[in-house]
Amino acid sequence: MSIATLPTELVWDICGHLELRDWIAFRTTCLGVYTKSLDAFADRYCKSIGLILTSHSLRRLEQLAANECFRTRVQELWVVPSLFGGFYEMDVDTFESCTTSHRDRLPIAQINTRHTAYQAFVADHLSIIESDTLNNVLKECMARFENLTVIRMQHNDSEYFWNSDSIAKDEFRCLGWRDVKRQLGFNPFGLNIRKPIHNLWKSRAKDHAIAFSALLEGAVASNRKLKKLDICNDEHCALPPSDITLKLTHKSLLFSLEGLEHLHLCICIWEVQSDDSSLRYLIDIPIIVAPSLKVLTFSQWDRNGVMNPHYFIDLSHRVNFTQLVELDLYWIEITYDTLKAFLRTAMPTLRSLALQSLNLRGVAPMDTDSGHNLSRWDSQEMIEESSAAWRQVWNFLGDESLLRSLSLKHLGYRGHRLHLRDNLSNLSGSSEPNGPIIAVFDAERAGVPFKEWVTQLQTGPPRGPRMWYDSMPGKDYTAQMA
């Protein structure tokens, strides 16, 4: 019996056990198999589509959007905003050290050929970033992706590029990635950088802001109703307001985001904002979508200690959650009252909370300058003050919340990192013992009620020498990294 004569459902079942390369070979055996497997192929490989920012990748996206069968399957569109991780200024020597090992030296001519190709890809990428090309292509394509509900950005060192599970890897299509890899002869996102590259962070941040603006403008222009907006992975790579190019009104933004359920929004501040309109625009996004949100990750990444904490205070008093289940706050300077105000509408529904790199400020007038220049941080008076400040948080969470999961990592007070002491660590339900910088509670495995666990937590200054990574939000740490 010919495979082409099998019922369509059975052909789909057979294809479901094949990896991408085998499936493609199978589909080309005859027209009957190709036709019967087309819908199953589109369902599996066109649901989530990603792209790097090269001309080849954008052409592939346009071809996909023009295909009547494939375009209707696209539900998720994601972008890797930076090519080569933002390393755009490598000379030949640096390029060689990043792409070859000491045991696998290549001929100079081959290195030069690859470096020339690298420069061409960088020039192509930057021409897209610095023009309206990306905006125009995304608006045209997203208008055809009628079932699109998720847009996100993913950095090059994410699970996709390092996942050893070939079947899981097959579920995602990153247009253009294999073309770059084929021409260069190595994984463009597997660079082994050994030398510092000038302006790396700023080049990545600019790419990120431009890609985010183009994605969001494309979604709004296409009248897409989004369920998930994710600007980065766990790196909290962040958006610099100074590079945001959005021209959308709040009214048009609300149309596309009023049903948003999942938001990951990180903001990165490099310098004092002479015009804070873009920053306030970004901070307004969680306020606009709060009533429908179920999952929120929010960060105010302050690179040089210049962000005024009043931005988060304003947000905390205006946000109104009604369905929030999971919340992750990262790298934010707060007061106890600010945190309490931010959580006030989330408490009835919130079940999972993560606080990472949070700097708790004192109360005025005691902490008029955030206390970052305290000369006697290890004094008993300051130890008691910081412990009392965080104890307010523990008591509030224990009395007011219905949390099933709490994760605490790298907490601070008045610009100084604290250590945590958990006397009930063995009963917290954590998969690993809680330590001085992290404490986790999981109600599913815990041997003690949440209130009893959280209210016994204690804080104190770190012991031993302090390194540059002891910096907290609101404190200038760049000089210590030099």
Short mmCIF file of C-alpha atoms in Angstrom, two decimals:
data_model
loop_
_atom_site.label_atom_id
_atom_site.label_comp_id
_atom_site.label_asym_id
_atom_site.label_seq_id
_atom_site.Cartn_x
_atom_site.Cartn_y
_atom_site.Cartn_z
CA MET A 1 0.00 0.00 0.00
CA SER A 2 1.29 3.43 -0.93
CA ILE A 3 1.70 5.90 1.94
CA ALA A 4 -0.14 8.45 -0.17
CA THR A 5 -3.31 6.34 0.07
CA LEU A 6 -3.35 6.34 3.87
CA PRO A 7 -5.99 8.44 5.66
CA THR A 8 -4.87 12.01 6.35
CA GLU A 9 -5.10 11.49 10.11
CA LEU A 10 -2.68 8.55 9.93
CA VAL A 11 -0.24 10.57 7.82
CA TRP A 12 -0.38 13.30 10.48
CA ASP A 13 0.34 10.75 13.19
CA ILE A 14 3.37 9.44 11.30
CA CYS A 15 4.70 12.95 10.76
CA GLY A 16 4.33 13.74 14.44
CA HIS A 17 7.21 11.35 15.21
CA LEU A 18 9.59 12.95 12.70
CA GLU A 19 12.15 15.69 13.21
CA LEU A 20 12.11 18.63 10.83
CA ARG A 21 14.76 17.35 8.42
CA ASP A 22 13.09 13.92 8.15
CA TRP A 23 9.65 15.50 7.77
CA ILE A 24 10.80 17.68 4.90
CA ALA A 25 12.31 14.66 3.15
CA PHE A 26 9.12 12.66 3.75
CA ARG A 27 6.89 15.43 2.36
CA THR A 28 8.87 15.57 -0.89
CA THR A 29 8.36 11.88 -1.71
CA CYS A 30 5.19 12.57 -3.69
CA LEU A 31 2.43 15.12 -4.22
CA GLY A 32 -0.12 13.07 -2.26
CA VAL A 33 2.00 12.94 0.90
CA TYR A 34 2.91 16.62 0.50
CA THR A 35 -0.75 17.63 0.30
CA LYS A 36 -1.97 15.44 3.15
CA SER A 37 0.81 16.57 5.51
CA LEU A 38 0.64 20.28 4.67
CA ASP A 39 -1.81 21.31 7.40
CA ALA A 40 -0.04 19.27 10.08
CA PHE A 41 3.30 20.76 9.03
CA ALA A 42 1.92 24.29 9.19
CA ASP A 43 0.32 23.66 12.59
CA ARG A 44 3.59 22.45 14.06
CA TYR A 45 6.17 24.74 12.48
CA CYS A 46 4.34 28.01 11.85
CA LYS A 47 2.72 28.54 15.24
CA SER A 48 5.80 30.30 16.64
CA ILE A 49 7.93 32.29 14.20
CA GLY A 50 11.08 34.21 15.07
CA LEU A 51 13.52 36.26 13.06
CA ILE A 52 16.90 37.87 13.33
CA LEU A 53 17.23 41.33 11.81
CA THR A 54 18.83 40.69 8.43
CA SER A 55 17.50 41.33 4.93
CA HIS A 56 17.33 37.59 4.26
CA SER A 57 15.27 37.01 7.39
CA LEU A 58 12.83 39.81 6.54
CA ARG A 59 12.35 38.40 3.03
CA ARG A 60 11.58 34.99 4.51
CA LEU A 61 9.00 36.59 6.78
CA GLU A 62 7.36 38.32 3.82
CA GLN A 63 7.20 35.00 1.95
CA LEU A 64 5.61 33.33 4.96
CA ALA A 65 3.04 36.12 5.32
CA ALA A 66 2.12 35.74 1.64
CA ASN A 67 1.40 32.00 1.99
CA GLU A 68 -2.34 31.46 2.52
CA CYS A 69 -1.83 28.22 4.45
CA PHE A 70 1.09 29.23 6.67
CA ARG A 71 0.15 32.79 7.63
CA THR A 72 -3.09 31.78 9.36
CA ARG A 73 -1.13 29.45 11.69
CA VAL A 74 1.14 32.15 13.10
CA GLN A 75 0.15 32.90 16.71
CA GLU A 76 3.49 34.09 18.08
CA LEU A 77 6.08 36.39 16.51
CA TRP A 78 9.41 36.96 18.20
CA VAL A 79 12.54 38.90 17.30
CA VAL A 80 16.19 38.50 18.29
CA PRO A 81 16.93 42.24 18.33
CA SER A 82 20.74 42.17 18.36
CA LEU A 83 22.89 40.38 15.80
CA PHE A 84 26.03 38.76 17.20
CA GLY A 85 24.82 39.75 20.66
CA GLY A 86 25.58 43.40 19.93
CA PHE A 87 29.28 42.81 19.16
CA TYR A 88 29.54 45.01 16.06
CA GLU A 89 33.09 46.39 16.32
CA MET A 90 35.36 43.35 16.28
CA ASP A 91 38.60 43.65 14.36
CA VAL A 92 40.14 40.56 12.74
CA ASP A 93 42.17 39.57 15.80
CA THR A 94 39.23 39.89 18.18
CA PHE A 95 36.99 38.08 15.72
CA GLU A 96 39.45 35.19 15.48
CA SER A 97 39.73 34.85 19.26
CA CYS A 98 35.93 34.78 19.56
CA THR A 99 35.26 32.21 16.85
CA THR A 100 38.13 29.72 17.03
CA SER A 101 39.82 27.74 19.76
CA HIS A 102 43.56 27.32 20.31
CA ARG A 103 43.26 23.71 19.19
CA ASP A 104 41.32 24.57 16.03
CA ARG A 105 43.25 27.32 14.31
CA LEU A 106 42.05 28.28 10.83
CA PRO A 107 44.12 29.62 7.93
CA ILE A 108 44.42 33.41 7.90
CA ALA A 109 42.67 33.60 4.54
CA GLN A 110 39.63 31.74 5.92
CA ILE A 111 39.52 33.97 8.99
CA ASN A 112 39.62 37.06 6.76
CA THR A 113 36.82 35.68 4.58
CA ARG A 114 34.64 35.02 7.62
CA HIS A 115 35.43 38.44 9.08
CA THR A 116 34.41 40.09 5.82
CA ALA A 117 31.12 38.17 5.91
CA TYR A 118 30.67 39.21 9.55
CA GLN A 119 31.16 42.88 8.62
CA ALA A 120 28.64 42.55 5.79
CA PHE A 121 26.04 41.06 8.14
CA VAL A 122 26.65 43.83 10.68
CA ALA A 123 26.26 46.51 8.00
CA ASP A 124 23.05 44.87 6.78
CA HIS A 125 21.67 44.62 10.32
CA LEU A 126 22.50 48.23 11.19
CA SER A 127 20.93 49.49 7.96
CA ILE A 128 17.68 47.80 9.02
CA ILE A 129 17.89 49.20 12.55
CA GLU A 130 18.64 52.73 11.35
CA SER A 131 15.88 52.91 8.71
CA ASP A 132 12.13 52.33 8.50
CA THR A 133 12.62 48.91 6.89
CA LEU A 134 11.73 46.90 9.98
CA ASN A 135 8.62 48.98 10.72
CA ASN A 136 7.35 48.66 7.16
CA VAL A 137 7.92 44.91 6.89
CA LEU A 138 6.37 44.13 10.28
CA LYS A 139 3.28 46.24 9.59
CA GLU A 140 2.75 44.51 6.25
CA CYS A 141 3.30 41.00 7.61
CA MET A 142 1.46 41.36 10.92
CA ALA A 143 -1.61 42.58 9.04
CA ARG A 144 -1.71 39.12 7.42
CA PHE A 145 -1.08 37.15 10.62
CA GLU A 146 -4.74 37.29 11.60
CA ASN A 147 -4.36 34.88 14.55
CA LEU A 148 -1.31 36.59 16.07
CA THR A 149 -1.72 37.10 19.85
CA VAL A 150 1.88 37.00 21.15
CA ILE A 151 4.84 39.25 20.39
CA ARG A 152 8.11 38.98 22.21
CA MET A 153 11.84 39.45 21.99
CA GLN A 154 14.38 36.80 22.75
CA HIS A 155 18.09 37.20 23.29
CA ASN A 156 20.60 35.06 21.51
CA ASP A 157 21.74 33.09 24.55
CA SER A 158 18.23 31.89 25.32
CA GLU A 159 17.13 28.27 25.45
CA TYR A 160 16.34 28.14 21.73
CA PHE A 161 19.94 28.47 20.60
CA TRP A 162 21.41 26.20 23.27
CA ASN A 163 18.70 23.54 23.60
CA SER A 164 20.20 20.12 22.94
CA ASP A 165 16.74 18.60 22.45
CA SER A 166 16.42 18.65 18.67
CA ILE A 167 12.69 17.87 18.76
CA ALA A 168 11.97 20.76 21.15
CA LYS A 169 14.19 22.99 19.03
CA ASP A 170 12.19 22.07 15.95
CA GLU A 171 9.06 23.63 17.42
CA PHE A 172 10.50 27.11 16.87
CA ARG A 173 11.39 28.70 13.57
CA CYS A 174 14.01 31.47 13.64
CA LEU A 175 14.11 32.82 10.11
CA GLY A 176 17.56 33.71 8.82
CA TRP A 177 19.59 32.17 11.64
CA ARG A 178 20.73 29.13 9.68
CA ASP A 179 21.64 31.30 6.67
CA VAL A 180 24.03 33.38 8.80
CA LYS A 181 25.44 30.23 10.40
CA ARG A 182 25.99 28.62 7.00
CA GLN A 183 27.83 31.63 5.56
CA LEU A 184 29.99 32.21 8.62
CA GLY A 185 30.69 28.57 9.39
CA PHE A 186 29.85 28.91 13.10
CA ASN A 187 26.95 29.73 15.40
CA PRO A 188 26.68 33.55 15.33
CA PHE A 189 25.23 33.50 18.85
CA GLY A 190 27.90 31.21 20.29
CA LEU A 191 30.72 33.73 20.35
CA ASN A 192 33.37 33.31 23.03
CA ILE A 193 34.10 36.96 23.79
CA ARG A 194 37.41 37.41 25.58
CA LYS A 195 37.93 41.13 25.03
CA PRO A 196 35.73 44.08 26.03
CA ILE A 197 33.81 45.66 23.15
CA HIS A 198 33.10 49.39 23.30
CA ASN A 199 29.48 50.39 23.87
CA LEU A 200 28.19 46.80 23.91
CA TRP A 201 25.36 47.47 26.36
CA LYS A 202 24.22 50.60 24.56
CA SER A 203 24.24 48.96 21.14
CA ARG A 204 22.15 46.06 22.45
CA ALA A 205 19.78 48.40 24.26
CA LYS A 206 19.23 50.52 21.15
CA ASP A 207 18.49 47.41 19.05
CA HIS A 208 16.06 46.28 21.70
CA ALA A 209 14.18 49.59 21.82
CA ILE A 210 13.85 49.84 18.04
CA ALA A 211 12.63 46.24 17.69
CA PHE A 212 10.12 46.71 20.51
CA SER A 213 8.77 49.90 18.94
CA ALA A 214 8.41 48.25 15.52
CA LEU A 215 6.66 45.18 16.95
CA LEU A 216 4.18 47.19 18.99
CA GLU A 217 3.44 49.66 16.22
CA GLY A 218 2.92 46.77 13.80
CA ALA A 219 0.48 45.08 16.18
CA VAL A 220 -1.53 48.27 16.70
CA ALA A 221 -1.57 49.16 12.99
CA SER A 222 -2.80 45.64 12.18
CA ASN A 223 -5.52 45.72 14.87
CA ARG A 224 -4.07 42.65 16.55
CA LYS A 225 -5.49 41.80 19.98
CA LEU A 226 -2.50 40.71 22.04
CA LYS A 227 -2.53 38.25 24.92
CA LYS A 228 1.20 38.33 25.64
CA LEU A 229 3.87 41.02 25.32
CA ASP A 230 7.34 39.91 26.40
CA ILE A 231 10.27 42.22 25.75
CA CYS A 232 13.10 39.94 26.97
CA ASN A 233 14.07 36.75 28.70
CA ASP A 234 15.37 36.35 32.24
CA GLU A 235 18.33 38.63 31.54
CA HIS A 236 16.08 41.67 32.13
CA CYS A 237 17.88 43.29 29.21
CA ALA A 238 15.58 46.32 29.26
CA LEU A 239 14.39 49.20 27.08
CA PRO A 240 16.12 52.62 27.14
CA PRO A 241 13.39 55.29 26.86
CA SER A 242 15.71 57.59 24.91
CA ASP A 243 15.70 55.12 21.98
CA ILE A 244 11.96 54.37 21.99
CA THR A 245 10.35 55.59 18.77
CA LEU A 246 6.68 54.86 19.53
CA LYS A 247 4.19 57.39 18.22
CA LEU A 248 1.07 55.59 19.42
CA THR A 249 -1.63 57.29 21.45
CA HIS A 250 -2.86 55.65 24.63
CA LYS A 251 -6.21 55.13 22.93
CA SER A 252 -4.72 53.14 20.05
CA LEU A 253 -2.48 51.22 22.43
CA LEU A 254 -5.44 50.29 24.59
CA PHE A 255 -7.26 48.73 21.63
CA SER A 256 -4.49 46.15 21.11
CA LEU A 257 -3.56 45.65 24.78
CA GLU A 258 -6.87 45.82 26.65
CA GLY A 259 -7.02 42.00 26.84
CA LEU A 260 -3.31 41.48 27.60
CA GLU A 261 -2.74 38.67 30.12
CA HIS A 262 1.06 38.41 30.22
CA LEU A 263 3.44 41.39 30.31
CA HIS A 264 7.21 41.37 30.71
CA LEU A 265 8.40 44.99 30.70
CA CYS A 266 11.87 46.11 31.72
CA ILE A 267 13.05 49.72 31.51
CA CYS A 268 16.72 50.71 31.38
CA ILE A 269 17.90 54.20 32.37
CA TRP A 270 21.40 55.30 31.37
CA GLU A 271 21.34 58.95 32.33
CA VAL A 272 19.14 61.66 33.84
CA GLN A 273 16.11 62.18 31.60
CA SER A 274 15.98 65.75 30.30
CA ASP A 275 12.65 64.82 28.67
CA ASP A 276 10.93 62.03 30.56
CA SER A 277 7.93 61.68 28.21
CA SER A 278 9.17 58.36 26.77
CA LEU A 279 9.88 57.00 30.24
CA ARG A 280 6.43 57.94 31.47
CA TYR A 281 4.93 56.40 28.32
CA LEU A 282 6.55 53.05 29.17
CA ILE A 283 5.52 53.24 32.82
CA ASP A 284 1.95 53.89 31.71
CA ILE A 285 1.77 50.55 29.88
CA PRO A 286 1.34 48.42 33.06
CA ILE A 287 -1.32 50.89 34.21
CA ILE A 288 -3.23 50.57 30.94
CA VAL A 289 -3.21 46.76 30.93
CA ALA A 290 -3.39 46.05 34.69
CA PRO A 291 -7.10 45.05 34.82
CA SER A 292 -6.58 42.11 32.43
CA LEU A 293 -3.08 41.03 33.52
CA LYS A 294 -2.50 37.60 35.03
CA VAL A 295 1.31 37.57 34.86
CA LEU A 296 3.59 40.61 35.23
CA THR A 297 7.37 40.93 35.24
CA PHE A 298 8.46 44.53 35.75
CA SER A 299 11.86 46.11 36.16
CA GLN A 300 13.37 49.60 36.33
CA TRP A 301 16.97 48.82 35.47
CA ASP A 302 18.99 51.85 36.59
CA ARG A 303 22.46 51.60 35.07
CA ASN A 304 24.02 54.64 36.76
CA GLY A 305 21.89 55.36 39.81
CA VAL A 306 20.03 58.27 38.21
CA MET A 307 16.38 57.13 38.23
CA ASN A 308 14.15 58.96 40.65
CA PRO A 309 12.20 56.44 42.79
CA HIS A 310 9.11 58.64 42.43
CA TYR A 311 8.47 57.01 39.04
CA PHE A 312 7.61 53.75 40.78
CA ILE A 313 5.69 55.59 43.49
CA ASP A 314 3.48 57.14 40.80
CA LEU A 315 2.95 53.73 39.21
CA SER A 316 2.08 52.07 42.51
CA HIS A 317 -0.74 54.52 43.23
CA ARG A 318 -2.27 54.36 39.74
CA VAL A 319 -2.14 50.64 38.94
CA ASN A 320 -5.30 48.59 39.46
CA PHE A 321 -5.00 44.80 39.24
CA THR A 322 -8.07 42.58 39.16
CA GLN A 323 -6.76 39.19 37.98
CA LEU A 324 -3.02 39.17 38.70
CA VAL A 325 -1.76 35.72 39.73
CA GLU A 326 2.00 35.96 39.25
CA LEU A 327 4.27 38.98 39.87
CA ASP A 328 8.03 39.39 39.47
CA LEU A 329 9.62 42.72 40.51
CA TYR A 330 13.29 43.23 39.62
CA TRP A 331 15.85 45.97 40.30
CA ILE A 332 13.57 48.60 41.80
CA GLU A 333 14.08 51.15 44.59
CA ILE A 334 11.02 51.25 46.86
CA THR A 335 9.69 52.12 50.28
CA TYR A 336 7.49 49.84 52.34
CA ASP A 337 4.48 52.09 51.70
CA THR A 338 5.17 52.09 47.95
CA LEU A 339 5.34 48.30 47.80
CA LYS A 340 2.18 48.00 49.88
CA ALA A 341 0.37 50.44 47.57
CA PHE A 342 1.54 48.56 44.47
CA LEU A 343 0.27 45.24 45.84
CA ARG A 344 -2.96 46.49 47.37
CA THR A 345 -5.24 45.53 44.45
CA ALA A 346 -3.29 42.37 43.61
CA MET A 347 -3.56 40.68 47.01
CA PRO A 348 -6.95 38.94 46.49
CA THR A 349 -5.71 37.03 43.43
CA LEU A 350 -1.89 36.99 43.74
CA ARG A 351 -0.44 33.52 44.34
CA SER A 352 3.20 33.80 43.23
CA LEU A 353 5.57 36.66 44.05
CA ALA A 354 9.27 37.13 43.24
CA LEU A 355 11.33 40.03 44.58
CA GLN A 356 14.83 40.31 43.16
CA SER A 357 17.40 43.09 43.60
CA LEU A 358 14.97 45.32 45.49
CA ASN A 359 16.40 48.20 47.49
CA LEU A 360 14.16 49.23 50.38
CA ARG A 361 14.52 52.91 51.28
CA GLY A 362 14.11 54.35 54.75
CA VAL A 363 11.41 56.85 55.61
CA ALA A 364 11.84 60.63 55.37
CA PRO A 365 13.52 62.55 56.88
CA MET A 366 15.79 59.69 58.00
CA ASP A 367 16.56 58.68 54.41
CA THR A 368 16.51 61.96 52.50
CA ASP A 369 19.53 60.94 50.40
CA SER A 370 18.83 57.18 50.35
CA GLY A 371 21.64 56.65 52.85
CA HIS A 372 24.10 55.51 50.19
CA ASN A 373 27.04 57.25 51.84
CA LEU A 374 26.53 55.91 55.34
CA SER A 375 29.90 55.57 57.06
CA ARG A 376 28.75 53.11 59.71
CA TRP A 377 26.55 50.71 57.80
CA ASP A 378 27.59 47.84 60.08
CA SER A 379 26.55 49.67 63.25
CA GLN A 380 23.97 48.04 65.48
CA GLU A 381 21.64 50.99 64.91
CA MET A 382 21.63 50.46 61.14
CA ILE A 383 21.28 46.69 61.49
CA GLU A 384 18.18 47.17 63.63
CA GLU A 385 16.79 49.82 61.27
CA SER A 386 17.13 47.63 58.17
CA SER A 387 15.74 44.59 59.97
CA ALA A 388 12.70 46.56 61.19
CA ALA A 389 12.08 47.96 57.70
CA TRP A 390 12.00 44.54 56.02
CA ARG A 391 10.05 43.06 58.95
CA GLN A 392 7.19 45.35 57.93
CA VAL A 393 7.21 43.66 54.52
CA TRP A 394 7.26 40.15 56.02
CA ASN A 395 4.35 40.97 58.35
CA PHE A 396 2.35 42.56 55.54
CA LEU A 397 2.79 39.52 53.29
CA GLY A 398 1.98 37.15 56.12
CA ASP A 399 -1.18 39.01 57.16
CA GLU A 400 -2.60 40.18 53.83
CA SER A 401 -1.54 37.75 51.11
CA LEU A 402 -2.68 34.31 49.98
CA LEU A 403 0.66 33.50 48.38
CA ARG A 404 1.54 29.94 47.45
CA SER A 405 5.02 30.83 46.23
CA LEU A 406 7.53 33.49 47.28
CA SER A 407 11.05 33.95 45.94
CA LEU A 408 13.46 36.48 47.49
CA LYS A 409 16.88 37.19 46.00
CA HIS A 410 19.47 39.93 46.48
CA LEU A 411 17.53 42.26 48.78
CA GLY A 412 18.93 45.52 50.12
CA TYR A 413 18.32 48.51 52.36
CA ARG A 414 19.34 52.12 51.66
CA GLY A 415 21.69 51.06 48.87
CA HIS A 416 23.41 48.23 50.76
CA ARG A 417 22.94 44.54 50.12
CA LEU A 418 21.55 42.39 52.94
CA HIS A 419 21.83 38.75 53.84
CA LEU A 420 18.76 36.68 54.70
CA ARG A 421 18.47 34.28 57.62
CA ASP A 422 15.81 31.57 57.38
CA ASN A 423 15.58 29.40 60.46
CA LEU A 424 12.84 27.30 58.83
CA SER A 425 14.70 26.68 55.59
CA ASN A 426 14.28 22.91 55.84
CA LEU A 427 10.49 23.38 55.99
CA SER A 428 10.15 26.04 53.27
CA GLY A 429 9.53 23.62 50.42
CA SER A 430 12.48 24.99 48.46
CA SER A 431 14.11 22.47 46.12
CA GLU A 432 17.51 23.61 47.43
CA PRO A 433 18.42 24.91 50.91
CA ASN A 434 17.84 28.64 51.31
CA GLY A 435 21.03 30.65 51.64
CA PRO A 436 22.14 34.19 52.53
CA ILE A 437 21.14 35.74 49.19
CA ILE A 438 18.06 33.70 48.28
CA ALA A 439 15.04 32.34 50.12
CA VAL A 440 12.18 30.45 48.49
CA PHE A 441 8.83 29.22 49.79
CA ASP A 442 6.71 26.65 47.94
CA ALA A 443 3.39 25.79 49.60
CA GLU A 444 3.09 22.54 47.63
CA ARG A 445 6.09 21.05 49.43
CA ALA A 446 6.37 23.22 52.56
CA GLY A 447 6.04 21.76 56.03
CA VAL A 448 4.98 25.04 57.64
CA PRO A 449 2.25 27.64 56.90
CA PHE A 450 3.34 30.58 54.77
CA LYS A 451 2.68 33.19 57.47
CA GLU A 452 4.80 31.34 60.00
CA TRP A 453 7.65 31.02 57.51
CA VAL A 454 7.71 34.57 56.13
CA THR A 455 7.37 36.38 59.46
CA GLN A 456 10.41 34.59 60.95
CA LEU A 457 12.77 35.80 58.19
CA GLN A 458 15.56 38.07 59.38
CA THR A 459 18.00 40.37 57.57
CA GLY A 460 21.51 41.54 58.32
CA PRO A 461 24.59 42.99 56.59
CA PRO A 462 26.71 40.59 54.50
CA ARG A 463 29.77 39.09 56.13
CA GLY A 464 33.19 39.16 54.53
CA PRO A 465 34.56 41.47 51.81
CA ARG A 466 32.07 43.29 49.61
CA MET A 467 32.46 43.09 45.86
CA TRP A 468 31.13 45.32 43.06
CA TYR A 469 28.06 43.12 42.67
CA ASP A 470 26.88 44.21 46.12
CA SER A 471 25.43 47.32 44.45
CA MET A 472 21.71 47.90 44.55
CA PRO A 473 19.17 50.00 42.61
CA GLY A 474 19.64 53.70 43.25
CA LYS A 475 23.39 53.38 43.74
CA ASP A 476 26.07 54.28 41.19
CA TYR A 477 28.11 51.12 40.71
CA THR A 478 29.73 51.75 37.34
CA ALA A 479 32.89 53.15 38.88
CA GLN A 480 33.33 49.95 40.89
CA MET A 481 33.11 47.88 37.71
CA ALA A 482 35.87 49.79 35.91
#
